[in-house]
mmCIF file of C-alpha atoms in Angstrom:
data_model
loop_
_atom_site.group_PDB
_atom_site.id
_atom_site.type_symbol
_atom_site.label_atom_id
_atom_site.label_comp_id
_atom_site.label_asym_id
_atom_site.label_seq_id
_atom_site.Cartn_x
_atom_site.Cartn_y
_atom_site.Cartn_z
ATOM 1 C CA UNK A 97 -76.663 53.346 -18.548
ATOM 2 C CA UNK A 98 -72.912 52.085 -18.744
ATOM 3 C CA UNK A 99 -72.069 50.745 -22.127
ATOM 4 C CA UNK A 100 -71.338 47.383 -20.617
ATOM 5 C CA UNK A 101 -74.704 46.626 -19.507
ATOM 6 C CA UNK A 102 -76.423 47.802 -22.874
ATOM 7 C CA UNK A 103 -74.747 44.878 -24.430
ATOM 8 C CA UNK A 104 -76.094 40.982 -24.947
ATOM 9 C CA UNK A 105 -73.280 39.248 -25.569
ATOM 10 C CA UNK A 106 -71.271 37.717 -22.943
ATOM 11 C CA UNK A 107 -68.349 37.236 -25.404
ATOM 12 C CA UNK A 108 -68.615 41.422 -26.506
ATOM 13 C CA UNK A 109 -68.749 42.817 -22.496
ATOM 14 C CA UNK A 110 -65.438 42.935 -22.184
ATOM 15 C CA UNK A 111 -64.494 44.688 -25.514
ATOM 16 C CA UNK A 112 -67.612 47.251 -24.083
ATOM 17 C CA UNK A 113 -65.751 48.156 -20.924
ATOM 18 C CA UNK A 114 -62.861 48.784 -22.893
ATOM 19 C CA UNK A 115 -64.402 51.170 -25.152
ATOM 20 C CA UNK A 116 -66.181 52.866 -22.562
ATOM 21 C CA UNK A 117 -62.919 53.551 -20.830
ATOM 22 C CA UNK A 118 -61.212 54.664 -24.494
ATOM 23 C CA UNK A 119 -58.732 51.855 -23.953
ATOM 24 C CA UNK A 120 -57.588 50.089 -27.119
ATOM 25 C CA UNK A 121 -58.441 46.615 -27.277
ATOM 26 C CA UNK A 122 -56.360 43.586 -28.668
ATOM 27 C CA UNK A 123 -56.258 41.798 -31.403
ATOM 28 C CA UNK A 124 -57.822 38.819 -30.503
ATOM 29 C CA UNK A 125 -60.685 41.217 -29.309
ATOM 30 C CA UNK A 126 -60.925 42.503 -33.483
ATOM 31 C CA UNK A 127 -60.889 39.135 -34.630
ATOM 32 C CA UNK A 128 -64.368 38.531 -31.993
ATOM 33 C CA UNK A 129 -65.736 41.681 -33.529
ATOM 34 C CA UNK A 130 -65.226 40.291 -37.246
ATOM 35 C CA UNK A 131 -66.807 37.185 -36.776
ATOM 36 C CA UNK A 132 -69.602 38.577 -33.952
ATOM 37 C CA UNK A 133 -73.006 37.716 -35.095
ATOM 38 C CA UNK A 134 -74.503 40.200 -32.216
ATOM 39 C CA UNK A 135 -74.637 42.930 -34.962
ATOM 40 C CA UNK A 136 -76.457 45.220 -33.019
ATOM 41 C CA UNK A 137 -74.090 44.792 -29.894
ATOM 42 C CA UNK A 138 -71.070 45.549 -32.268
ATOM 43 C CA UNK A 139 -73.227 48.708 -33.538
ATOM 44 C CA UNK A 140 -73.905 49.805 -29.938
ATOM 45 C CA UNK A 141 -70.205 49.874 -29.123
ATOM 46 C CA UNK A 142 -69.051 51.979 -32.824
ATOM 47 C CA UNK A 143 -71.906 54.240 -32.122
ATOM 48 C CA UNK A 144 -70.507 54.761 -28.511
ATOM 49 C CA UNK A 145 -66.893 56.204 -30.200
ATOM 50 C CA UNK A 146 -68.787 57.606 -33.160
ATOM 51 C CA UNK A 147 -71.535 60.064 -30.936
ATOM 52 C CA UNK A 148 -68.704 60.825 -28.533
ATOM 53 C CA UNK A 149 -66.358 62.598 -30.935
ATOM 54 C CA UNK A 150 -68.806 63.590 -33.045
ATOM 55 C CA UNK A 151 -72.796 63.740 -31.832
ATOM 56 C CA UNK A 152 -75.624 63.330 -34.484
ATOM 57 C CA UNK A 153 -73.298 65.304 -36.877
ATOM 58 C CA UNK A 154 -72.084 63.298 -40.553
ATOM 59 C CA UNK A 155 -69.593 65.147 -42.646
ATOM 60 C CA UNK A 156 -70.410 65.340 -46.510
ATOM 61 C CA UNK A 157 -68.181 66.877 -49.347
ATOM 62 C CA UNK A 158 -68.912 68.854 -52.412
ATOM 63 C CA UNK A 159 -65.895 68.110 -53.858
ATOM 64 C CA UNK A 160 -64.304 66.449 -57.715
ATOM 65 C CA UNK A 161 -61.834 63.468 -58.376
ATOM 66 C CA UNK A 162 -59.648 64.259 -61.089
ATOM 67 C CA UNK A 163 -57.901 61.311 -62.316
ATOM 68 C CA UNK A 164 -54.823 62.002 -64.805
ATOM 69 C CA UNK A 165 -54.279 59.582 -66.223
ATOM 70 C CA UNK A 166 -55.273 55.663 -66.007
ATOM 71 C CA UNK A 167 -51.742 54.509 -67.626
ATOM 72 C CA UNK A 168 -49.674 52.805 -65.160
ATOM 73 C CA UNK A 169 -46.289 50.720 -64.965
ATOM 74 C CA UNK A 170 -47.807 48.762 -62.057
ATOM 75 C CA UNK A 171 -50.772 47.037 -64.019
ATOM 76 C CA UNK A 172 -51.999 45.230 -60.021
ATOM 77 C CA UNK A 173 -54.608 42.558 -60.782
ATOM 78 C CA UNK A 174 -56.953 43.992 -58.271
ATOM 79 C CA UNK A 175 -57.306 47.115 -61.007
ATOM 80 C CA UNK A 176 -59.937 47.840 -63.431
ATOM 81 C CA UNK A 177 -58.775 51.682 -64.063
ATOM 82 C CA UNK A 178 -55.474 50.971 -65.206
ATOM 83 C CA UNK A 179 -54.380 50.944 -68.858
ATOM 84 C CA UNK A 180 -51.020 50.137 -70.844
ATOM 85 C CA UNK A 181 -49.407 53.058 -73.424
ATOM 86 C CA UNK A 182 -51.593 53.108 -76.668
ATOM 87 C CA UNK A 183 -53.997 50.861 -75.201
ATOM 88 C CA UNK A 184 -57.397 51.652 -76.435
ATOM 89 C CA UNK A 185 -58.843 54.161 -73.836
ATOM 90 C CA UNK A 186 -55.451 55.404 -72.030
ATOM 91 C CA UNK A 187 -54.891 58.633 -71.475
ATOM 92 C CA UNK A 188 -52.679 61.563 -69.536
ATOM 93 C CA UNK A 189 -54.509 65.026 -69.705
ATOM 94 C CA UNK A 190 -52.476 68.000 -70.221
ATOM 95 C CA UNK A 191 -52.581 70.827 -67.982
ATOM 96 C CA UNK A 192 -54.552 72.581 -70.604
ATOM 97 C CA UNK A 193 -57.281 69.933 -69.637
ATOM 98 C CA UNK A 194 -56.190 70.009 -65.907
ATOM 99 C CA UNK A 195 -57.007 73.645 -66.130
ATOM 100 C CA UNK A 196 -60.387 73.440 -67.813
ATOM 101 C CA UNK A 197 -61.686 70.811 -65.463
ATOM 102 C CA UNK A 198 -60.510 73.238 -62.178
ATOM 103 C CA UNK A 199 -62.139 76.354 -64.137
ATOM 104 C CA UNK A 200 -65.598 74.311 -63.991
ATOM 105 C CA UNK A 201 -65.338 72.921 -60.506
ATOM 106 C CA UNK A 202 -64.206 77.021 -59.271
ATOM 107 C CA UNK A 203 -67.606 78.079 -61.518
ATOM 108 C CA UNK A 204 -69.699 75.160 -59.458
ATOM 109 C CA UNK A 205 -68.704 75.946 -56.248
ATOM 110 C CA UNK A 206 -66.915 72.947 -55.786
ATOM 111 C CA UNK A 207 -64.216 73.188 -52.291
ATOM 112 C CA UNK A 208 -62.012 70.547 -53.241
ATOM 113 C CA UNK A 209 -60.219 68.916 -55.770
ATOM 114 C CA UNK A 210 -59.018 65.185 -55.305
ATOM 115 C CA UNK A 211 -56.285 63.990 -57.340
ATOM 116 C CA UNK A 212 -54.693 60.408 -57.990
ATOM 117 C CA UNK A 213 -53.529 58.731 -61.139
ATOM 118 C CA UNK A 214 -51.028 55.757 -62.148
ATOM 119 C CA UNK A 215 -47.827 55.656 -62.367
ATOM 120 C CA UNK A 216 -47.153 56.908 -65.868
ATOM 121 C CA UNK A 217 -43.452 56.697 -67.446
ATOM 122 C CA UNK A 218 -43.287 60.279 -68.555
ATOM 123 C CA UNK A 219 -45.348 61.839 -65.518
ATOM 124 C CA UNK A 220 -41.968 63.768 -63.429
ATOM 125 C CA UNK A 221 -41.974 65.055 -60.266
ATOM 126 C CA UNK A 222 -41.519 68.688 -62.290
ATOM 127 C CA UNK A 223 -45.299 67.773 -64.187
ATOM 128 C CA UNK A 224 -46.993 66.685 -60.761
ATOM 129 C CA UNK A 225 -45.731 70.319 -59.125
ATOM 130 C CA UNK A 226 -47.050 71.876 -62.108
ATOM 131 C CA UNK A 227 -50.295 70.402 -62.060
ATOM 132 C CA UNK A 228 -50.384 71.239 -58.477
ATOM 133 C CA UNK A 229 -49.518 74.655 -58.857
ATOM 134 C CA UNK A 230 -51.963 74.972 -62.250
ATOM 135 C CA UNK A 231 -54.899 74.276 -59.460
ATOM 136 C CA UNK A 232 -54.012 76.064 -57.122
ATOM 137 C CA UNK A 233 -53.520 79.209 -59.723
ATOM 138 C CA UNK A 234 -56.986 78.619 -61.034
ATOM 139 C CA UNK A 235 -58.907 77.455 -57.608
ATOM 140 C CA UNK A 236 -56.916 79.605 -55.003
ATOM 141 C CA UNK A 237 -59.474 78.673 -52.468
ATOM 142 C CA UNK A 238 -59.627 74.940 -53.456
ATOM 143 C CA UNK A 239 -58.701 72.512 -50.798
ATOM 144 C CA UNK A 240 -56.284 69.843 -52.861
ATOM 145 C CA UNK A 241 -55.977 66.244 -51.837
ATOM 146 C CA UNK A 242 -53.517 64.788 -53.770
ATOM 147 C CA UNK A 243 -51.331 61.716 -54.360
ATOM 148 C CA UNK A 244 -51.164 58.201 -53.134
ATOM 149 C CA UNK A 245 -48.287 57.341 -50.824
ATOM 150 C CA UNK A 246 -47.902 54.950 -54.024
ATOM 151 C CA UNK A 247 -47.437 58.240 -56.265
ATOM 152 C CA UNK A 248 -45.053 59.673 -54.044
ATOM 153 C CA UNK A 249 -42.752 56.734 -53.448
ATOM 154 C CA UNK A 250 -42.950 56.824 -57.578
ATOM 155 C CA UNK A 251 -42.070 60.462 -57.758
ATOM 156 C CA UNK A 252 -39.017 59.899 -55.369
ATOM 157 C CA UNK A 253 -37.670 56.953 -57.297
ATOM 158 C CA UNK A 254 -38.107 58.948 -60.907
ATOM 159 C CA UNK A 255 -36.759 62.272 -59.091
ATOM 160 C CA UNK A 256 -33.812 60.223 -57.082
ATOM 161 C CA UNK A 257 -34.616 62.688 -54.485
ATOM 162 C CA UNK A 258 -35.963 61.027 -50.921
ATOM 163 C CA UNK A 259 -39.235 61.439 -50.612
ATOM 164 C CA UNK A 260 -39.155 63.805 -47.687
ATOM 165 C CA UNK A 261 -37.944 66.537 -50.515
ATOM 166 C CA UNK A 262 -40.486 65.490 -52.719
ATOM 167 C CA UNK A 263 -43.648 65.707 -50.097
ATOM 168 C CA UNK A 264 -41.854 69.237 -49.274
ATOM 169 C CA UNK A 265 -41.929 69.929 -52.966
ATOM 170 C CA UNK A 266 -45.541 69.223 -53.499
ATOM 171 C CA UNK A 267 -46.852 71.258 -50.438
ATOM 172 C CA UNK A 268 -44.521 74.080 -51.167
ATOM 173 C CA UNK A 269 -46.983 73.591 -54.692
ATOM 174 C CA UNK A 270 -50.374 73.631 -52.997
ATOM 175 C CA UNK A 271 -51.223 70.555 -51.890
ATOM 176 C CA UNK A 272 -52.874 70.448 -48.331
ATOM 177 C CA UNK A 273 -53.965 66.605 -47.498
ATOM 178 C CA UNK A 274 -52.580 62.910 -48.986
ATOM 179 C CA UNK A 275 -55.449 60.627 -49.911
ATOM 180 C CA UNK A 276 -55.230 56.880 -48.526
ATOM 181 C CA UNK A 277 -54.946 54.711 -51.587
ATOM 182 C CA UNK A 278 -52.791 51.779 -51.865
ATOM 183 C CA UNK A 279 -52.513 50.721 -48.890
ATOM 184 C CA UNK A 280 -54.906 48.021 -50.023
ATOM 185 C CA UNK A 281 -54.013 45.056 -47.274
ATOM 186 C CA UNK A 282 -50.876 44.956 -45.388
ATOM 187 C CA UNK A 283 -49.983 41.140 -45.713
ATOM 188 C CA UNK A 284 -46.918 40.438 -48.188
ATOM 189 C CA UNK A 285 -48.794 37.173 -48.465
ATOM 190 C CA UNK A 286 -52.417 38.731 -50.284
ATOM 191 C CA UNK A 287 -50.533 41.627 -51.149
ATOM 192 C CA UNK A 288 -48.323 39.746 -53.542
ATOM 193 C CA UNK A 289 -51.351 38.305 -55.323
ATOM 194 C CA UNK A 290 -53.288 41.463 -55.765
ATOM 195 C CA UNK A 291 -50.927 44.118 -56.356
ATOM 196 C CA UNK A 292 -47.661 42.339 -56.794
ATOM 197 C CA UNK A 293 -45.507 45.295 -57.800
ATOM 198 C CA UNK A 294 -46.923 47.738 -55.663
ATOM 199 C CA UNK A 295 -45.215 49.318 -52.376
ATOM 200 C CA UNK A 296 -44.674 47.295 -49.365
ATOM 201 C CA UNK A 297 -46.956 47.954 -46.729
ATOM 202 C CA UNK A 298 -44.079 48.923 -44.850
ATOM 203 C CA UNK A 299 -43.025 51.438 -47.104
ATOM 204 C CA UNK A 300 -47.084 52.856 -47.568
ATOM 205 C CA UNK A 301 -46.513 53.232 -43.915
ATOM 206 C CA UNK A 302 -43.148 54.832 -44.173
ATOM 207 C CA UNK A 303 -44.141 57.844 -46.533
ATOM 208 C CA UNK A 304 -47.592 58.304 -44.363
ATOM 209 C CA UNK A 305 -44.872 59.023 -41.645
ATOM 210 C CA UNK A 306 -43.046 61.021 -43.483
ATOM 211 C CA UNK A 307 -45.684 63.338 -44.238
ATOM 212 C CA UNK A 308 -47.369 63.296 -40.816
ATOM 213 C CA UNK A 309 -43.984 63.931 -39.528
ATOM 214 C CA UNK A 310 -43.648 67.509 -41.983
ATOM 215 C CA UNK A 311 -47.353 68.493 -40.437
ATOM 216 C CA UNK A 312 -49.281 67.133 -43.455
ATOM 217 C CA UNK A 313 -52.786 65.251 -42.343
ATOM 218 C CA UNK A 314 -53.739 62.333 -44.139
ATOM 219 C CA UNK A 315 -56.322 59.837 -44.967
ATOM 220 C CA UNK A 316 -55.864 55.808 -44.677
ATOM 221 C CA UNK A 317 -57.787 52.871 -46.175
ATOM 222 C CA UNK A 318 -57.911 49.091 -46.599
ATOM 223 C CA UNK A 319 -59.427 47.087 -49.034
ATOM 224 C CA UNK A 320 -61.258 44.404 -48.228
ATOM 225 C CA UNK A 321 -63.588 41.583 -49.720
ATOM 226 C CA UNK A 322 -61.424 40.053 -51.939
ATOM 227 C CA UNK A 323 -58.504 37.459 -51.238
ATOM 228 C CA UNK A 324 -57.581 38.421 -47.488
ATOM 229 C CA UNK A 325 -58.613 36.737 -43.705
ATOM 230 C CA UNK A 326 -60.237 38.550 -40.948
ATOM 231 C CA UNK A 327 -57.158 38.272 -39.616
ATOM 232 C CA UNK A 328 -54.993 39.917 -42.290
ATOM 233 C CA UNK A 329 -58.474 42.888 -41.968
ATOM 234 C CA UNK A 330 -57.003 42.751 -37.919
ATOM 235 C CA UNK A 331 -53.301 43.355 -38.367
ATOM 236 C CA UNK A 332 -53.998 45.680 -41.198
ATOM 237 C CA UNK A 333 -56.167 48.041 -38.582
ATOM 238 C CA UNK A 334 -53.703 47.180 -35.545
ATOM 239 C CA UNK A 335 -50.637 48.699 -38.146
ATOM 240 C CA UNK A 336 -52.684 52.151 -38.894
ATOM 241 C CA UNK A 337 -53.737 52.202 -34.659
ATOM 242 C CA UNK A 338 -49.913 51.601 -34.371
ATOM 243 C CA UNK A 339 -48.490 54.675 -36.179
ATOM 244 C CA UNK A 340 -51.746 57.097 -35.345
ATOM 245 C CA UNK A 341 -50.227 56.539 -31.778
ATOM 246 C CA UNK A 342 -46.759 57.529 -32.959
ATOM 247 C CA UNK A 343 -47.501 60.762 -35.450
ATOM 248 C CA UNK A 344 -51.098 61.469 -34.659
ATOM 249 C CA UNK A 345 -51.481 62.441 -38.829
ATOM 250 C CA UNK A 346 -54.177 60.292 -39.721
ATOM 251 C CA UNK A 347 -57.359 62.268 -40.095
ATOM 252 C CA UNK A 348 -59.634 59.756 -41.226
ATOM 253 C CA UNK A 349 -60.005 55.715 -42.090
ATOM 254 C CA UNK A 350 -61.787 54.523 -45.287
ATOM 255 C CA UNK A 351 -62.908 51.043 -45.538
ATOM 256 C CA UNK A 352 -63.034 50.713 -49.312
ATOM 257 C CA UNK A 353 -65.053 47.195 -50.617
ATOM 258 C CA UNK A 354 -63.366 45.213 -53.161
ATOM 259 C CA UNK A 355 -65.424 45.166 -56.601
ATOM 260 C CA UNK A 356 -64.217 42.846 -59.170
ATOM 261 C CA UNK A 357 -65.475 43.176 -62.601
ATOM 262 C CA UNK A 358 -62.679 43.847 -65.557
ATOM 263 C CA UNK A 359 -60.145 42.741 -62.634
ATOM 264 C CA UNK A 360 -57.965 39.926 -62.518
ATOM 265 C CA UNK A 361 -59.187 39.301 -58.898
ATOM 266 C CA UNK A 362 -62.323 37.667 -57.515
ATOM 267 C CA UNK A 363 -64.532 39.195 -55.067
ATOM 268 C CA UNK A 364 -66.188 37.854 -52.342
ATOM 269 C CA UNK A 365 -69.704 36.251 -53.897
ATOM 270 C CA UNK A 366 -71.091 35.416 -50.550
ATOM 271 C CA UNK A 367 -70.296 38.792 -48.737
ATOM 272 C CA UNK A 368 -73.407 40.442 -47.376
ATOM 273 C CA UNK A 369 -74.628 43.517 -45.509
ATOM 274 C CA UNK A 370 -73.830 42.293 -42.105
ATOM 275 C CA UNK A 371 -69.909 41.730 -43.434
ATOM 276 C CA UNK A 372 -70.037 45.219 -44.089
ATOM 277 C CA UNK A 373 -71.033 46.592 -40.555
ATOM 278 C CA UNK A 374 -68.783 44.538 -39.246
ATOM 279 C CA UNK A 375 -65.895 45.836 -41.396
ATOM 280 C CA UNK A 376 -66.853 48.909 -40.541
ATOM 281 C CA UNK A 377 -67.884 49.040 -36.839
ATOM 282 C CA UNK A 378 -64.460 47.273 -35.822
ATOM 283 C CA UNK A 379 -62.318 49.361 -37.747
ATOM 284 C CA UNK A 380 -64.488 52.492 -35.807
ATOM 285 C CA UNK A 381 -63.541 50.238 -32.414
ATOM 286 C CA UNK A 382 -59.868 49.579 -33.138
ATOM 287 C CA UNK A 383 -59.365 53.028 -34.518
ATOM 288 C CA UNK A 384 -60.102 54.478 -31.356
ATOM 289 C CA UNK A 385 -57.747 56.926 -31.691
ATOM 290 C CA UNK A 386 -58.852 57.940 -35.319
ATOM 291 C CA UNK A 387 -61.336 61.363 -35.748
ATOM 292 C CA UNK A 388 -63.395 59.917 -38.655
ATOM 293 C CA UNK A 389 -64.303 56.921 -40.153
ATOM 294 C CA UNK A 390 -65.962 57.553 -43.747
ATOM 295 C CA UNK A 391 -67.947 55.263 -45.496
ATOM 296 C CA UNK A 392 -67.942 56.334 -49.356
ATOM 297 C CA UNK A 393 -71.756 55.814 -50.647
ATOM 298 C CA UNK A 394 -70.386 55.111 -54.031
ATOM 299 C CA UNK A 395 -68.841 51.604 -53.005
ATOM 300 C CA UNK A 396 -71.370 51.018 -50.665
ATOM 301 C CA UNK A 397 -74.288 52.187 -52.242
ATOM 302 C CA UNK A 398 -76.605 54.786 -50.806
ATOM 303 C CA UNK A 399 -78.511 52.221 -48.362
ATOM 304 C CA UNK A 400 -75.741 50.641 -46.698
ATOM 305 C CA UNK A 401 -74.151 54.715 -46.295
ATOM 306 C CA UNK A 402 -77.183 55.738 -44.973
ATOM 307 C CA UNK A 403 -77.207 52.526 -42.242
ATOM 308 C CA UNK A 404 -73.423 52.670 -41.482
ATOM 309 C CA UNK A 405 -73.818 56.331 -39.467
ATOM 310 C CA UNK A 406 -75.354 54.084 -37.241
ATOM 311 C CA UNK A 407 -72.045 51.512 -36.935
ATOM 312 C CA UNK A 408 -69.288 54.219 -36.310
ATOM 313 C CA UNK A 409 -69.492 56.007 -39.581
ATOM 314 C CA UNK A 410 -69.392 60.033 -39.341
ATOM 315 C CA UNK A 411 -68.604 60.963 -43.758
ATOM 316 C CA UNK A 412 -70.153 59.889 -46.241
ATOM 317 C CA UNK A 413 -67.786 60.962 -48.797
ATOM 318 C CA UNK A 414 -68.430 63.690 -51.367
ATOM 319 C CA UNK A 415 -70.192 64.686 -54.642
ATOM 320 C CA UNK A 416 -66.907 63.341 -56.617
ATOM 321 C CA UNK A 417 -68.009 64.230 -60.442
ATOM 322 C CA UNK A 418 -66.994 61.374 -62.608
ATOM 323 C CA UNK A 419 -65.297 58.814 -60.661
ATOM 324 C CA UNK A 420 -63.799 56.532 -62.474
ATOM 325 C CA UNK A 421 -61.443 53.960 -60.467
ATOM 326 C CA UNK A 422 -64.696 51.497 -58.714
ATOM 327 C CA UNK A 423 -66.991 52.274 -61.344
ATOM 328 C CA UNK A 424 -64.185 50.263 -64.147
ATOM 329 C CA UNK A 425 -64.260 47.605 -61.152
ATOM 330 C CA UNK A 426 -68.573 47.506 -61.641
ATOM 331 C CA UNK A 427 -69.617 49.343 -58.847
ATOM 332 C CA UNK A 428 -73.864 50.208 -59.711
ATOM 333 C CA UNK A 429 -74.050 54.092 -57.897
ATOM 334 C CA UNK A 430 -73.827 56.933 -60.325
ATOM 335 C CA UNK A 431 -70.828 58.178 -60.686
ATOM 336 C CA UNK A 432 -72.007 61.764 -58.886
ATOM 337 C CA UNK A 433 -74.015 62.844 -56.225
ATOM 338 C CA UNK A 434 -75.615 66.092 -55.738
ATOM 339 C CA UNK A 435 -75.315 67.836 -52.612
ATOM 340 C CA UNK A 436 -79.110 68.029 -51.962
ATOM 341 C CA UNK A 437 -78.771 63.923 -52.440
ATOM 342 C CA UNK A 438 -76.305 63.352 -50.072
ATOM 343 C CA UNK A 439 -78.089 65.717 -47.363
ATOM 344 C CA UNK A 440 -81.153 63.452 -47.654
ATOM 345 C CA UNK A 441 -79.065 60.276 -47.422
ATOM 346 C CA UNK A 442 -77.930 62.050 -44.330
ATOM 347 C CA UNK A 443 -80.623 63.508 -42.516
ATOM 348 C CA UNK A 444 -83.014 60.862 -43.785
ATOM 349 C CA UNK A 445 -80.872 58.767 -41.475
ATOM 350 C CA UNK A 446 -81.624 60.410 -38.579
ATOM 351 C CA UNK A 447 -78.284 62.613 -38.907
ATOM 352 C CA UNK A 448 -76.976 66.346 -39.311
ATOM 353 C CA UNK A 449 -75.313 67.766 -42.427
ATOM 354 C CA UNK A 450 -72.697 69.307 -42.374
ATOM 355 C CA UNK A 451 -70.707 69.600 -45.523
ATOM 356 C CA UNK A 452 -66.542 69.941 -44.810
ATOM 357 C CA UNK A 453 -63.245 69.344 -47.352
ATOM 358 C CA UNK A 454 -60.984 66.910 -45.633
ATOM 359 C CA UNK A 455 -59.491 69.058 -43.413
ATOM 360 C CA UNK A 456 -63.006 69.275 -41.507
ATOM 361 C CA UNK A 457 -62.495 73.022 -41.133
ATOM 362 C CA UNK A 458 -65.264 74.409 -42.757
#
């Protein structure tokens, strides 16, 4: 049956056709899916996208974050992770450390290592190639996602070198992927009260381009539930559609929800379920012309991850042994998940495993 006769809405039958023709639809059109109360007309429509590039299959990691330090000249309100020099609890690791923790995750049988930290004064671009090259020594095989566009723009400033040398410096390294932190929300407006010292949008943008541009694949987020509008959520999605059409380098989308203890920003109290699938299934709509939208069971919990493969979600996200960034921000999950746990979150669901790094190659 065509997708447009499927759904009950009046207001939604028009966004249908367009999806069933894999036409991208407006903004006005994402603002009616934000505020659609026809949840399961909205979940019809992401499902539609989601079982044509994918079928009943949901990716899973087995993967590590490794997190080097939690110092950071940027100190954004919307941060629990972050700490000052001396401050009780800040750290850097050393690459003695950084070596130890790779040795364990080769001896697991972990596939990838992900790696992001804060901007710390004496971090160089020299120590982040080291630390690059340190894993890849130790994990030859290890797929390595590593650095914010945030971290990079950092490195270039520190380095005075643009960042096109220093992305070319850190692949030459090892590293195979860029993660898709801090990107937050695109609107100077909420950006400047959450993360006032933090990259433009338009820069995040800029060095995502930059890297798509020398062949490098990478992820892309937003954060939501905290300060911004449904329409800030729409031009933030319409920006990431807008340079996937130009470069083609964005892999995968990652809706990541706000959580606000120990920050100096306040989440959403009256944000429920239902905000979620509709976060999720119109960034699966809009991002049309995005391979994978991944839901992370840690900030959703394990419920709402196993009922989002039904609203456009195809990942799950990974094992990740000791997260640390949305657990300092109060998020309830363990902070690990074994892969026989996230098989049963998956199949339980009505899905198929299939475990991948995030290059989906394996």
């Amino acid at each position: 049956m065509p997708l447009p006769d499927i759904i009950q809405s009046r207001d939604l039958k028009s966004i249908a056709r367009k999806v069933e023709e894999d036409r991208p639809i407006s903004s006005a059109d994402a603002l009616t899916l934000l505020t659609a109360s026809d949840i399961l007309d909205l979940g019809a429509m992401a499902h539609h996208i989601r079982t044509r590039m994918h079928g009943r299959t949901t990716y899973y990691g087995v993967n590590r974050n490794l997190n080097y330090t939690n110092i950071c000249e940027l100190r954004c309100p919307l941060c629990a992770f972050s700490k000052d020099p001396g401050e009780e609890g800040a750290y850097l690791l050393s690459l003695d450390e950084i070596e130890k923790t790779v040795s364990r995750a080769v001896t697991d049988g972990l596939d990838e290592i992900h790696i992001v930290g804060g901007l710390h004064p004496d971090v160089t671009l020299d120590y982040a190639e080291e630390m690059i090259r340190t894993v890849r020594r130790v994990g030859p095989g290890l797929f390595i996602v590593a650095f914010t566009a945030v971290e990079y723009d950092y490195f270039a400033q520190k380095s005075g070198l643009p960042v096109e040398q220093v992305l070319k410096r850190l692949i030459a390294a090892g590293v195979n992927s860029l993660p898709g932190g801090g990107a937050e929300i695109f609107s100077p407006d909420i950006r400047s009260r959450i993360a006032p010292k933090k990259i433009s949008g338009d820069r995040w943008l800029e060095v995502m381009r930059t890297a798509h541009h020398l062949g490098l694949k990478t992820n892309a987020t937003m954060l939501y539930n905290h300060v911004e509008s449904s329409g800030n959520i729409a031009d933030h999605l319409l920006r990431i559609r807008k340079l996937q059409d130009e470069t083609g380098g964005f892999k995968t989308f990652v809706p990541l929800r706000f959580h606000g203890a120990n920050t100096g920003v306040r989440e959403k109290r009256t944000v429920s379920g239902y905000d979620d699938i509709r976060v999720y299934a119109t960034a699966r709509i809009v991002l049309h012309n995005i391979p994978h939208i991944k839901g992370l069971w840690m900030y959703l919990g394990d419920k709402i991850a196993q009922v989002m493969q039904h609203f456009g979600v195809d990942d799950i996200g990974g094992t990740y042994h000791q997260e640390k960034v949305v657990h300092a921000a109060g998020a309830a999950t363990p902070d690990y998940g074994s892969e026989p746990f996230l098989r049963r979150l998956i199949e339980n669901a009505g899905f198929e495993p299939k475990r991948a790094t995030a290059g989906y190659s394996s």
